[in-house]
Amino acid sequence: MNPGPPIQQNIRLATSNVKSVHNKSASITDLVISKKFDIYAVTETYLTRHDTTSSISDICLPDYSFYHQPHHSGCGGGVDFLVFNKFEVPSCPDLF
């Protein structure tokens, strides 16, 4: 059986160092949607374990999974990933 030619898929990937997602979530989500990124990483989110669900939900998008790792001590830090749902992301409890 001939499976035919291989299918080539491109992944649209980007990252930004935002130095706090607070008051920038609309700009971030607009960028992800307009550029149709498959994976978008955000560094220096400044989100902590104590941020409210509403602070985090501002950056979440339909059809995307959201992964967040806050900085564990001090100020600054933190990493977020928005991953389009067509990608299966394995569980990595040591990372998230």
mmCIF file of N, CA, C and O in Angstrom:
data_model
loop_
_atom_site.group_PDB
_atom_site.id
_atom_site.type_symbol
_atom_site.label_atom_id
_atom_site.label_comp_id
_atom_site.label_asym_id
_atom_site.label_seq_id
_atom_site.Cartn_x
_atom_site.Cartn_y
_atom_site.Cartn_z
ATOM 1 N N MET A 1 0.844 -1.171 0.000
ATOM 2 C CA MET A 1 0.000 0.000 0.000
ATOM 3 C C MET A 1 0.896 1.243 0.000
ATOM 4 O O MET A 1 1.811 1.366 0.803
ATOM 5 N N ASN A 2 0.642 2.154 -0.890
ATOM 6 C CA ASN A 2 1.410 3.397 -0.998
ATOM 7 C C ASN A 2 0.727 4.475 -0.158
ATOM 8 O O ASN A 2 -0.403 4.876 -0.453
ATOM 9 N N PRO A 3 1.398 4.965 0.902
ATOM 10 C CA PRO A 3 0.766 5.984 1.762
ATOM 11 C C PRO A 3 0.721 7.368 1.119
ATOM 12 O O PRO A 3 0.138 8.285 1.660
ATOM 13 N N GLY A 4 1.341 7.540 -0.030
ATOM 14 C CA GLY A 4 1.354 8.839 -0.688
ATOM 15 C C GLY A 4 2.498 9.699 -0.166
ATOM 16 O O GLY A 4 3.301 9.263 0.654
ATOM 17 N N PRO A 5 2.571 10.921 -0.657
ATOM 18 C CA PRO A 5 3.668 11.796 -0.235
ATOM 19 C C PRO A 5 3.521 12.197 1.232
ATOM 20 O O PRO A 5 2.414 12.255 1.760
ATOM 21 N N PRO A 6 4.661 12.447 1.889
ATOM 22 C CA PRO A 6 4.579 12.882 3.292
ATOM 23 C C PRO A 6 3.896 14.235 3.397
ATOM 24 O O PRO A 6 3.996 15.073 2.499
ATOM 25 N N ILE A 7 3.202 14.432 4.471
ATOM 26 C CA ILE A 7 2.516 15.703 4.717
ATOM 27 C C ILE A 7 3.448 16.588 5.531
ATOM 28 O O ILE A 7 3.920 16.196 6.598
ATOM 29 N N GLN A 8 3.707 17.767 5.010
ATOM 30 C CA GLN A 8 4.568 18.709 5.722
ATOM 31 C C GLN A 8 3.688 19.680 6.489
ATOM 32 O O GLN A 8 2.750 20.252 5.944
ATOM 33 N N GLN A 9 3.983 19.828 7.767
ATOM 34 C CA GLN A 9 3.251 20.777 8.590
ATOM 35 C C GLN A 9 4.229 21.771 9.181
ATOM 36 O O GLN A 9 5.291 21.386 9.675
ATOM 37 N N ASN A 10 3.886 23.018 9.094
ATOM 38 C CA ASN A 10 4.694 24.057 9.721
ATOM 39 C C ASN A 10 4.074 24.420 11.059
ATOM 40 O O ASN A 10 2.854 24.426 11.201
ATOM 41 N N ILE A 11 4.912 24.713 12.010
ATOM 42 C CA ILE A 11 4.442 25.137 13.325
ATOM 43 C C ILE A 11 4.789 26.603 13.486
ATOM 44 O O ILE A 11 5.923 27.014 13.278
ATOM 45 N N ARG A 12 3.799 27.389 13.851
ATOM 46 C CA ARG A 12 4.014 28.816 14.104
ATOM 47 C C ARG A 12 4.275 28.989 15.593
ATOM 48 O O ARG A 12 3.397 28.754 16.411
ATOM 49 N N LEU A 13 5.504 29.363 15.915
ATOM 50 C CA LEU A 13 5.973 29.433 17.289
ATOM 51 C C LEU A 13 6.574 30.805 17.549
ATOM 52 O O LEU A 13 7.271 31.353 16.702
ATOM 53 N N ALA A 14 6.296 31.360 18.726
ATOM 54 C CA ALA A 14 6.874 32.656 19.101
ATOM 55 C C ALA A 14 7.028 32.727 20.609
ATOM 56 O O ALA A 14 6.414 31.958 21.349
ATOM 57 N N THR A 15 7.848 33.664 21.042
ATOM 58 C CA THR A 15 8.030 33.912 22.473
ATOM 59 C C THR A 15 8.183 35.405 22.704
ATOM 60 O O THR A 15 8.644 36.136 21.822
ATOM 61 N N SER A 16 7.766 35.842 23.869
ATOM 62 C CA SER A 16 7.918 37.245 24.260
ATOM 63 C C SER A 16 8.313 37.334 25.716
ATOM 64 O O SER A 16 7.796 36.599 26.554
ATOM 65 N N ASN A 17 9.219 38.244 26.020
ATOM 66 C CA ASN A 17 9.541 38.594 27.400
ATOM 67 C C ASN A 17 8.716 39.837 27.690
ATOM 68 O O ASN A 17 9.027 40.925 27.211
ATOM 69 N N VAL A 18 7.641 39.681 28.458
ATOM 70 C CA VAL A 18 6.677 40.772 28.618
ATOM 71 C C VAL A 18 6.875 41.617 29.870
ATOM 72 O O VAL A 18 6.242 42.657 30.007
ATOM 73 N N LYS A 19 7.717 41.163 30.792
ATOM 74 C CA LYS A 19 7.913 41.888 32.050
ATOM 75 C C LYS A 19 6.577 42.274 32.679
ATOM 76 O O LYS A 19 6.288 43.443 32.883
ATOM 77 N N SER A 20 5.750 41.268 32.904
ATOM 78 C CA SER A 20 4.440 41.334 33.550
ATOM 79 C C SER A 20 3.314 41.262 32.529
ATOM 80 O O SER A 20 3.225 42.093 31.634
ATOM 81 N N VAL A 21 2.467 40.236 32.690
ATOM 82 C CA VAL A 21 1.287 40.112 31.831
ATOM 83 C C VAL A 21 0.147 41.009 32.307
ATOM 84 O O VAL A 21 -0.800 41.242 31.570
ATOM 85 N N HIS A 22 0.257 41.506 33.526
ATOM 86 C CA HIS A 22 -0.781 42.397 34.044
ATOM 87 C C HIS A 22 -0.898 43.609 33.118
ATOM 88 O O HIS A 22 0.098 44.229 32.760
ATOM 89 N N ASN A 23 -2.086 43.918 32.698
ATOM 90 C CA ASN A 23 -2.396 45.021 31.775
ATOM 91 C C ASN A 23 -1.864 44.796 30.362
ATOM 92 O O ASN A 23 -1.862 45.722 29.558
ATOM 93 N N LYS A 24 -1.386 43.594 30.051
ATOM 94 C CA LYS A 24 -0.916 43.289 28.700
ATOM 95 C C LYS A 24 -1.621 42.080 28.099
ATOM 96 O O LYS A 24 -1.328 41.691 26.970
ATOM 97 N N SER A 25 -2.542 41.488 28.829
ATOM 98 C CA SER A 25 -3.159 40.250 28.357
ATOM 99 C C SER A 25 -3.924 40.454 27.052
ATOM 100 O O SER A 25 -3.883 39.594 26.175
ATOM 101 N N ALA A 26 -4.591 41.592 26.876
ATOM 102 C CA ALA A 26 -5.332 41.836 25.629
ATOM 103 C C ALA A 26 -4.373 41.912 24.442
ATOM 104 O O ALA A 26 -4.649 41.350 23.374
ATOM 105 N N SER A 27 -3.246 42.572 24.618
ATOM 106 C CA SER A 27 -2.258 42.667 23.543
ATOM 107 C C SER A 27 -1.680 41.294 23.203
ATOM 108 O O SER A 27 -1.472 40.967 22.028
ATOM 109 N N ILE A 28 -1.428 40.496 24.231
ATOM 110 C CA ILE A 28 -0.872 39.157 24.018
ATOM 111 C C ILE A 28 -1.870 38.280 23.266
ATOM 112 O O ILE A 28 -1.522 37.649 22.266
ATOM 113 N N THR A 29 -3.101 38.254 23.728
ATOM 114 C CA THR A 29 -4.095 37.399 23.081
ATOM 115 C C THR A 29 -4.405 37.881 21.666
ATOM 116 O O THR A 29 -4.587 37.068 20.766
ATOM 117 N N ASP A 30 -4.449 39.180 21.445
ATOM 118 C CA ASP A 30 -4.662 39.713 20.091
ATOM 119 C C ASP A 30 -3.544 39.272 19.156
ATOM 120 O O ASP A 30 -3.788 38.905 18.003
ATOM 121 N N LEU A 31 -2.314 39.299 19.637
ATOM 122 C CA LEU A 31 -1.163 38.885 18.836
ATOM 123 C C LEU A 31 -1.245 37.400 18.480
ATOM 124 O O LEU A 31 -1.043 37.017 17.326
ATOM 125 N N VAL A 32 -1.559 36.568 19.457
ATOM 126 C CA VAL A 32 -1.657 35.122 19.224
ATOM 127 C C VAL A 32 -2.725 34.821 18.183
ATOM 128 O O VAL A 32 -2.510 34.026 17.259
ATOM 129 N N ILE A 33 -3.866 35.478 18.301
ATOM 130 C CA ILE A 33 -4.968 35.250 17.366
ATOM 131 C C ILE A 33 -4.629 35.781 15.979
ATOM 132 O O ILE A 33 -4.816 35.093 14.972
ATOM 133 N N SER A 34 -4.112 37.002 15.898
ATOM 134 C CA SER A 34 -3.861 37.611 14.583
ATOM 135 C C SER A 34 -2.743 36.902 13.814
ATOM 136 O O SER A 34 -2.794 36.785 12.595
ATOM 137 N N LYS A 35 -1.744 36.415 14.517
ATOM 138 C CA LYS A 35 -0.623 35.717 13.860
ATOM 139 C C LYS A 35 -0.839 34.208 13.770
ATOM 140 O O LYS A 35 -0.028 33.502 13.194
ATOM 141 N N LYS A 36 -1.922 33.731 14.380
ATOM 142 C CA LYS A 36 -2.280 32.310 14.351
ATOM 143 C C LYS A 36 -1.134 31.419 14.845
ATOM 144 O O LYS A 36 -0.798 30.403 14.234
ATOM 145 N N PHE A 37 -0.544 31.800 15.972
ATOM 146 C CA PHE A 37 0.532 31.003 16.542
ATOM 147 C C PHE A 37 -0.011 29.674 17.048
ATOM 148 O O PHE A 37 -1.081 29.624 17.646
ATOM 149 N N ASP A 38 0.743 28.619 16.811
ATOM 150 C CA ASP A 38 0.405 27.311 17.363
ATOM 151 C C ASP A 38 0.878 27.199 18.804
ATOM 152 O O ASP A 38 0.207 26.610 19.643
ATOM 153 N N ILE A 39 2.057 27.750 19.062
ATOM 154 C CA ILE A 39 2.629 27.743 20.404
ATOM 155 C C ILE A 39 3.182 29.134 20.679
ATOM 156 O O ILE A 39 3.928 29.684 19.865
ATOM 157 N N TYR A 40 2.791 29.683 21.813
ATOM 158 C CA TYR A 40 3.270 31.014 22.184
ATOM 159 C C TYR A 40 3.756 30.953 23.629
ATOM 160 O O TYR A 40 3.004 30.594 24.536
ATOM 161 N N ALA A 41 5.019 31.264 23.827
ATOM 162 C CA ALA A 41 5.615 31.248 25.165
ATOM 163 C C ALA A 41 5.761 32.675 25.662
ATOM 164 O O ALA A 41 6.145 33.570 24.912
ATOM 165 N N VAL A 42 5.444 32.869 26.916
ATOM 166 C CA VAL A 42 5.552 34.184 27.542
ATOM 167 C C VAL A 42 6.485 34.047 28.737
ATOM 168 O O VAL A 42 6.249 33.235 29.627
ATOM 169 N N THR A 43 7.554 34.833 28.746
ATOM 170 C CA THR A 43 8.486 34.802 29.869
ATOM 171 C C THR A 43 8.355 36.082 30.680
ATOM 172 O O THR A 43 7.842 37.093 30.200
ATOM 173 N N GLU A 44 8.834 36.003 31.920
ATOM 174 C CA GLU A 44 8.745 37.136 32.851
ATOM 175 C C GLU A 44 7.291 37.596 33.011
ATOM 176 O O GLU A 44 6.968 38.768 32.893
ATOM 177 N N THR A 45 6.406 36.629 33.304
ATOM 178 C CA THR A 45 4.982 36.941 33.440
ATOM 179 C C THR A 45 4.676 37.732 34.708
ATOM 180 O O THR A 45 3.686 38.439 34.763
ATOM 181 N N TYR A 46 5.510 37.570 35.710
ATOM 182 C CA TYR A 46 5.316 38.160 37.035
ATOM 183 C C TYR A 46 4.065 37.631 37.738
ATOM 184 O O TYR A 46 3.627 38.192 38.730
ATOM 185 N N LEU A 47 3.457 36.570 37.204
ATOM 186 C CA LEU A 47 2.339 35.945 37.895
ATOM 187 C C LEU A 47 2.900 35.069 39.010
ATOM 188 O O LEU A 47 3.967 34.473 38.878
ATOM 189 N N THR A 48 2.178 35.011 40.110
ATOM 190 C CA THR A 48 2.606 34.213 41.247
ATOM 191 C C THR A 48 1.554 33.154 41.550
ATOM 192 O O THR A 48 0.476 33.141 40.950
ATOM 193 N N ARG A 49 1.850 32.317 42.505
ATOM 194 C CA ARG A 49 0.866 31.317 42.951
ATOM 195 C C ARG A 49 -0.356 31.985 43.574
ATOM 196 O O ARG A 49 -1.411 31.391 43.667
ATOM 197 N N HIS A 50 -0.202 33.220 43.993
ATOM 198 C CA HIS A 50 -1.270 33.909 44.701
ATOM 199 C C HIS A 50 -2.160 34.740 43.784
ATOM 200 O O HIS A 50 -3.133 35.330 44.247
ATOM 201 N N ASP A 51 -1.839 34.803 42.488
ATOM 202 C CA ASP A 51 -2.695 35.538 41.564
ATOM 203 C C ASP A 51 -4.038 34.846 41.456
ATOM 204 O O ASP A 51 -4.141 33.620 41.524
ATOM 205 N N THR A 52 -5.057 35.633 41.261
ATOM 206 C CA THR A 52 -6.416 35.098 41.197
ATOM 207 C C THR A 52 -6.647 34.398 39.863
ATOM 208 O O THR A 52 -5.942 34.637 38.879
ATOM 209 N N THR A 53 -7.650 33.567 39.854
ATOM 210 C CA THR A 53 -8.029 32.879 38.624
ATOM 211 C C THR A 53 -8.390 33.884 37.541
ATOM 212 O O THR A 53 -8.080 33.682 36.372
ATOM 213 N N SER A 54 -9.003 34.998 37.912
ATOM 214 C CA SER A 54 -9.380 35.994 36.903
ATOM 215 C C SER A 54 -8.156 36.624 36.251
ATOM 216 O O SER A 54 -8.162 36.919 35.063
ATOM 217 N N SER A 55 -7.066 36.809 36.994
ATOM 218 C CA SER A 55 -5.832 37.335 36.402
ATOM 219 C C SER A 55 -5.291 36.385 35.353
ATOM 220 O O SER A 55 -4.832 36.802 34.296
ATOM 221 N N ILE A 56 -5.349 35.111 35.640
ATOM 222 C CA ILE A 56 -4.835 34.111 34.718
ATOM 223 C C ILE A 56 -5.800 33.891 33.557
ATOM 224 O O ILE A 56 -5.378 33.738 32.412
ATOM 225 N N SER A 57 -7.094 33.930 33.810
ATOM 226 C CA SER A 57 -8.067 33.676 32.742
ATOM 227 C C SER A 57 -8.039 34.764 31.671
ATOM 228 O O SER A 57 -8.448 34.522 30.540
ATOM 229 N N ASP A 58 -7.524 35.947 31.995
ATOM 230 C CA ASP A 58 -7.428 37.018 30.996
ATOM 231 C C ASP A 58 -6.522 36.646 29.833
ATOM 232 O O ASP A 58 -6.676 37.179 28.732
ATOM 233 N N ILE A 59 -5.573 35.780 30.063
ATOM 234 C CA ILE A 59 -4.631 35.403 29.008
ATOM 235 C C ILE A 59 -5.022 34.087 28.321
ATOM 236 O O ILE A 59 -4.457 33.721 27.304
ATOM 237 N N CYS A 60 -6.013 33.386 28.849
ATOM 238 C CA CYS A 60 -6.457 32.124 28.258
ATOM 239 C C CYS A 60 -7.313 32.389 27.025
ATOM 240 O O CYS A 60 -8.030 33.380 26.962
ATOM 241 N N LEU A 61 -7.210 31.495 26.053
ATOM 242 C CA LEU A 61 -7.952 31.631 24.799
ATOM 243 C C LEU A 61 -8.723 30.362 24.492
ATOM 244 O O LEU A 61 -8.250 29.266 24.811
ATOM 245 N N PRO A 62 -9.884 30.499 23.828
ATOM 246 C CA PRO A 62 -10.579 29.295 23.369
ATOM 247 C C PRO A 62 -9.683 28.550 22.372
ATOM 248 O O PRO A 62 -8.912 29.171 21.642
ATOM 249 N N ASP A 63 -9.765 27.267 22.340
ATOM 250 C CA ASP A 63 -8.992 26.406 21.437
ATOM 251 C C ASP A 63 -7.507 26.346 21.776
ATOM 252 O O ASP A 63 -6.707 25.837 20.996
ATOM 253 N N TYR A 64 -7.118 26.888 22.922
ATOM 254 C CA TYR A 64 -5.726 26.817 23.376
ATOM 255 C C TYR A 64 -5.683 26.235 24.781
ATOM 256 O O TYR A 64 -6.556 26.499 25.602
ATOM 257 N N SER A 65 -4.650 25.455 25.030
ATOM 258 C CA SER A 65 -4.379 25.005 26.398
ATOM 259 C C SER A 65 -3.402 25.996 27.005
ATOM 260 O O SER A 65 -2.546 26.551 26.309
ATOM 261 N N PHE A 66 -3.542 26.231 28.297
ATOM 262 C CA PHE A 66 -2.714 27.213 28.985
ATOM 263 C C PHE A 66 -1.889 26.490 30.034
ATOM 264 O O PHE A 66 -2.422 25.739 30.846
ATOM 265 N N TYR A 67 -0.585 26.713 30.014
ATOM 266 C CA TYR A 67 0.325 26.121 30.985
ATOM 267 C C TYR A 67 1.090 27.257 31.651
ATOM 268 O O TYR A 67 1.569 28.165 30.977
ATOM 269 N N HIS A 68 1.185 27.188 32.962
ATOM 270 C CA HIS A 68 1.786 28.289 33.718
ATOM 271 C C HIS A 68 2.710 27.748 34.796
ATOM 272 O O HIS A 68 2.357 26.808 35.503
ATOM 273 N N GLN A 69 3.872 28.345 34.898
ATOM 274 C CA GLN A 69 4.798 28.023 35.981
ATOM 275 C C GLN A 69 5.262 29.341 36.602
ATOM 276 O O GLN A 69 6.016 30.084 35.979
ATOM 277 N N PRO A 70 4.775 29.658 37.798
ATOM 278 C CA PRO A 70 5.204 30.906 38.436
ATOM 279 C C PRO A 70 6.628 30.816 38.953
ATOM 280 O O PRO A 70 7.164 29.725 39.142
ATOM 281 N N HIS A 71 7.222 31.959 39.166
ATOM 282 C CA HIS A 71 8.530 32.029 39.812
ATOM 283 C C HIS A 71 8.302 31.693 41.278
ATOM 284 O O HIS A 71 7.346 32.165 41.887
ATOM 285 N N HIS A 72 9.143 30.873 41.870
ATOM 286 C CA HIS A 72 8.880 30.385 43.219
ATOM 287 C C HIS A 72 9.348 31.304 44.331
ATOM 288 O O HIS A 72 8.911 31.184 45.463
ATOM 289 N N SER A 73 10.235 32.225 44.033
ATOM 290 C CA SER A 73 10.684 33.128 45.095
ATOM 291 C C SER A 73 11.053 34.480 44.488
ATOM 292 O O SER A 73 11.412 34.579 43.314
ATOM 293 N N GLY A 74 10.929 35.504 45.276
ATOM 294 C CA GLY A 74 11.272 36.843 44.812
ATOM 295 C C GLY A 74 10.238 37.385 43.839
ATOM 296 O O GLY A 74 9.154 36.841 43.682
ATOM 297 N N CYS A 75 10.585 38.464 43.184
ATOM 298 C CA CYS A 75 9.649 39.061 42.231
ATOM 299 C C CYS A 75 10.108 38.749 40.813
ATOM 300 O O CYS A 75 11.231 38.322 40.580
ATOM 301 N N GLY A 76 9.226 38.971 39.861
ATOM 302 C CA GLY A 76 9.543 38.701 38.456
ATOM 303 C C GLY A 76 9.407 37.229 38.144
ATOM 304 O O GLY A 76 8.803 36.466 38.882
ATOM 305 N N GLY A 77 9.981 36.837 37.034
ATOM 306 C CA GLY A 77 9.965 35.439 36.627
ATOM 307 C C GLY A 77 8.605 34.964 36.189
ATOM 308 O O GLY A 77 7.666 35.731 36.019
ATOM 309 N N GLY A 78 8.505 33.686 35.992
ATOM 310 C CA GLY A 78 7.275 33.050 35.561
ATOM 311 C C GLY A 78 7.257 32.813 34.057
ATOM 312 O O GLY A 78 7.759 33.630 33.287
ATOM 313 N N VAL A 79 6.708 31.664 33.668
ATOM 314 C CA VAL A 79 6.613 31.288 32.265
ATOM 315 C C VAL A 79 5.210 30.776 31.987
ATOM 316 O O VAL A 79 4.652 30.019 32.774
ATOM 317 N N ASP A 80 4.634 31.211 30.868
ATOM 318 C CA ASP A 80 3.340 30.719 30.400
ATOM 319 C C ASP A 80 3.511 30.162 28.999
ATOM 320 O O ASP A 80 4.345 30.651 28.230
ATOM 321 N N PHE A 81 2.687 29.178 28.664
ATOM 322 C CA PHE A 81 2.619 28.661 27.309
ATOM 323 C C PHE A 81 1.160 28.610 26.895
ATOM 324 O O PHE A 81 0.322 28.108 27.637
ATOM 325 N N LEU A 82 0.865 29.110 25.718
ATOM 326 C CA LEU A 82 -0.422 28.920 25.071
ATOM 327 C C LEU A 82 -0.173 27.950 23.926
ATOM 328 O O LEU A 82 0.647 28.225 23.042
ATOM 329 N N VAL A 83 -0.860 26.808 23.947
ATOM 330 C CA VAL A 83 -0.631 25.762 22.956
ATOM 331 C C VAL A 83 -1.963 25.443 22.277
ATOM 332 O O VAL A 83 -2.932 25.075 22.946
ATOM 333 N N PHE A 84 -1.972 25.590 20.950
ATOM 334 C CA PHE A 84 -3.192 25.306 20.193
ATOM 335 C C PHE A 84 -3.597 23.856 20.443
ATOM 336 O O PHE A 84 -2.747 22.958 20.484
ATOM 337 N N ASN A 85 -4.883 23.616 20.601
ATOM 338 C CA ASN A 85 -5.381 22.302 21.024
ATOM 339 C C ASN A 85 -5.135 21.168 20.036
ATOM 340 O O ASN A 85 -5.331 20.003 20.385
ATOM 341 N N LYS A 86 -4.688 21.464 18.823
ATOM 342 C CA LYS A 86 -4.405 20.358 17.890
ATOM 343 C C LYS A 86 -3.147 19.587 18.306
ATOM 344 O O LYS A 86 -2.883 18.514 17.801
ATOM 345 N N PHE A 87 -2.388 20.151 19.245
ATOM 346 C CA PHE A 87 -1.177 19.502 19.737
ATOM 347 C C PHE A 87 -1.464 18.809 21.056
ATOM 348 O O PHE A 87 -2.089 19.379 21.941
ATOM 349 N N GLU A 88 -0.985 17.588 21.161
ATOM 350 C CA GLU A 88 -1.133 16.835 22.387
ATOM 351 C C GLU A 88 0.102 17.068 23.242
ATOM 352 O O GLU A 88 1.224 16.793 22.815
ATOM 353 N N VAL A 89 -0.092 17.601 24.419
ATOM 354 C CA VAL A 89 1.025 17.921 25.321
ATOM 355 C C VAL A 89 1.027 16.897 26.452
ATOM 356 O O VAL A 89 0.053 16.791 27.190
ATOM 357 N N PRO A 90 2.114 16.138 26.561
ATOM 358 C CA PRO A 90 2.158 15.144 27.640
ATOM 359 C C PRO A 90 2.258 15.814 29.009
ATOM 360 O O PRO A 90 2.749 16.941 29.124
ATOM 361 N N SER A 91 1.800 15.146 30.007
ATOM 362 C CA SER A 91 1.880 15.650 31.364
ATOM 363 C C SER A 91 3.335 15.653 31.837
ATOM 364 O O SER A 91 4.044 14.654 31.677
ATOM 365 N N CYS A 92 3.772 16.758 32.371
ATOM 366 C CA CYS A 92 5.138 16.891 32.907
ATOM 367 C C CYS A 92 5.052 17.491 34.300
ATOM 368 O O CYS A 92 5.322 18.682 34.498
ATOM 369 N N PRO A 93 4.670 16.709 35.304
ATOM 370 C CA PRO A 93 4.457 17.263 36.648
ATOM 371 C C PRO A 93 5.697 17.913 37.239
ATOM 372 O O PRO A 93 5.581 18.794 38.084
ATOM 373 N N ASP A 94 6.882 17.511 36.802
ATOM 374 C CA ASP A 94 8.096 18.136 37.329
ATOM 375 C C ASP A 94 8.297 19.544 36.777
ATOM 376 O O ASP A 94 9.029 20.342 37.353
ATOM 377 N N LEU A 95 7.656 19.823 35.639
ATOM 378 C CA LEU A 95 7.805 21.139 35.025
ATOM 379 C C LEU A 95 6.646 22.057 35.363
ATOM 380 O O LEU A 95 6.820 23.257 35.515
ATOM 381 N N PHE A 96 5.447 21.507 35.429
ATOM 382 C CA PHE A 96 4.264 22.337 35.681
ATOM 383 C C PHE A 96 3.495 21.803 36.856
ATOM 384 O O PHE A 96 3.298 20.684 37.037
#
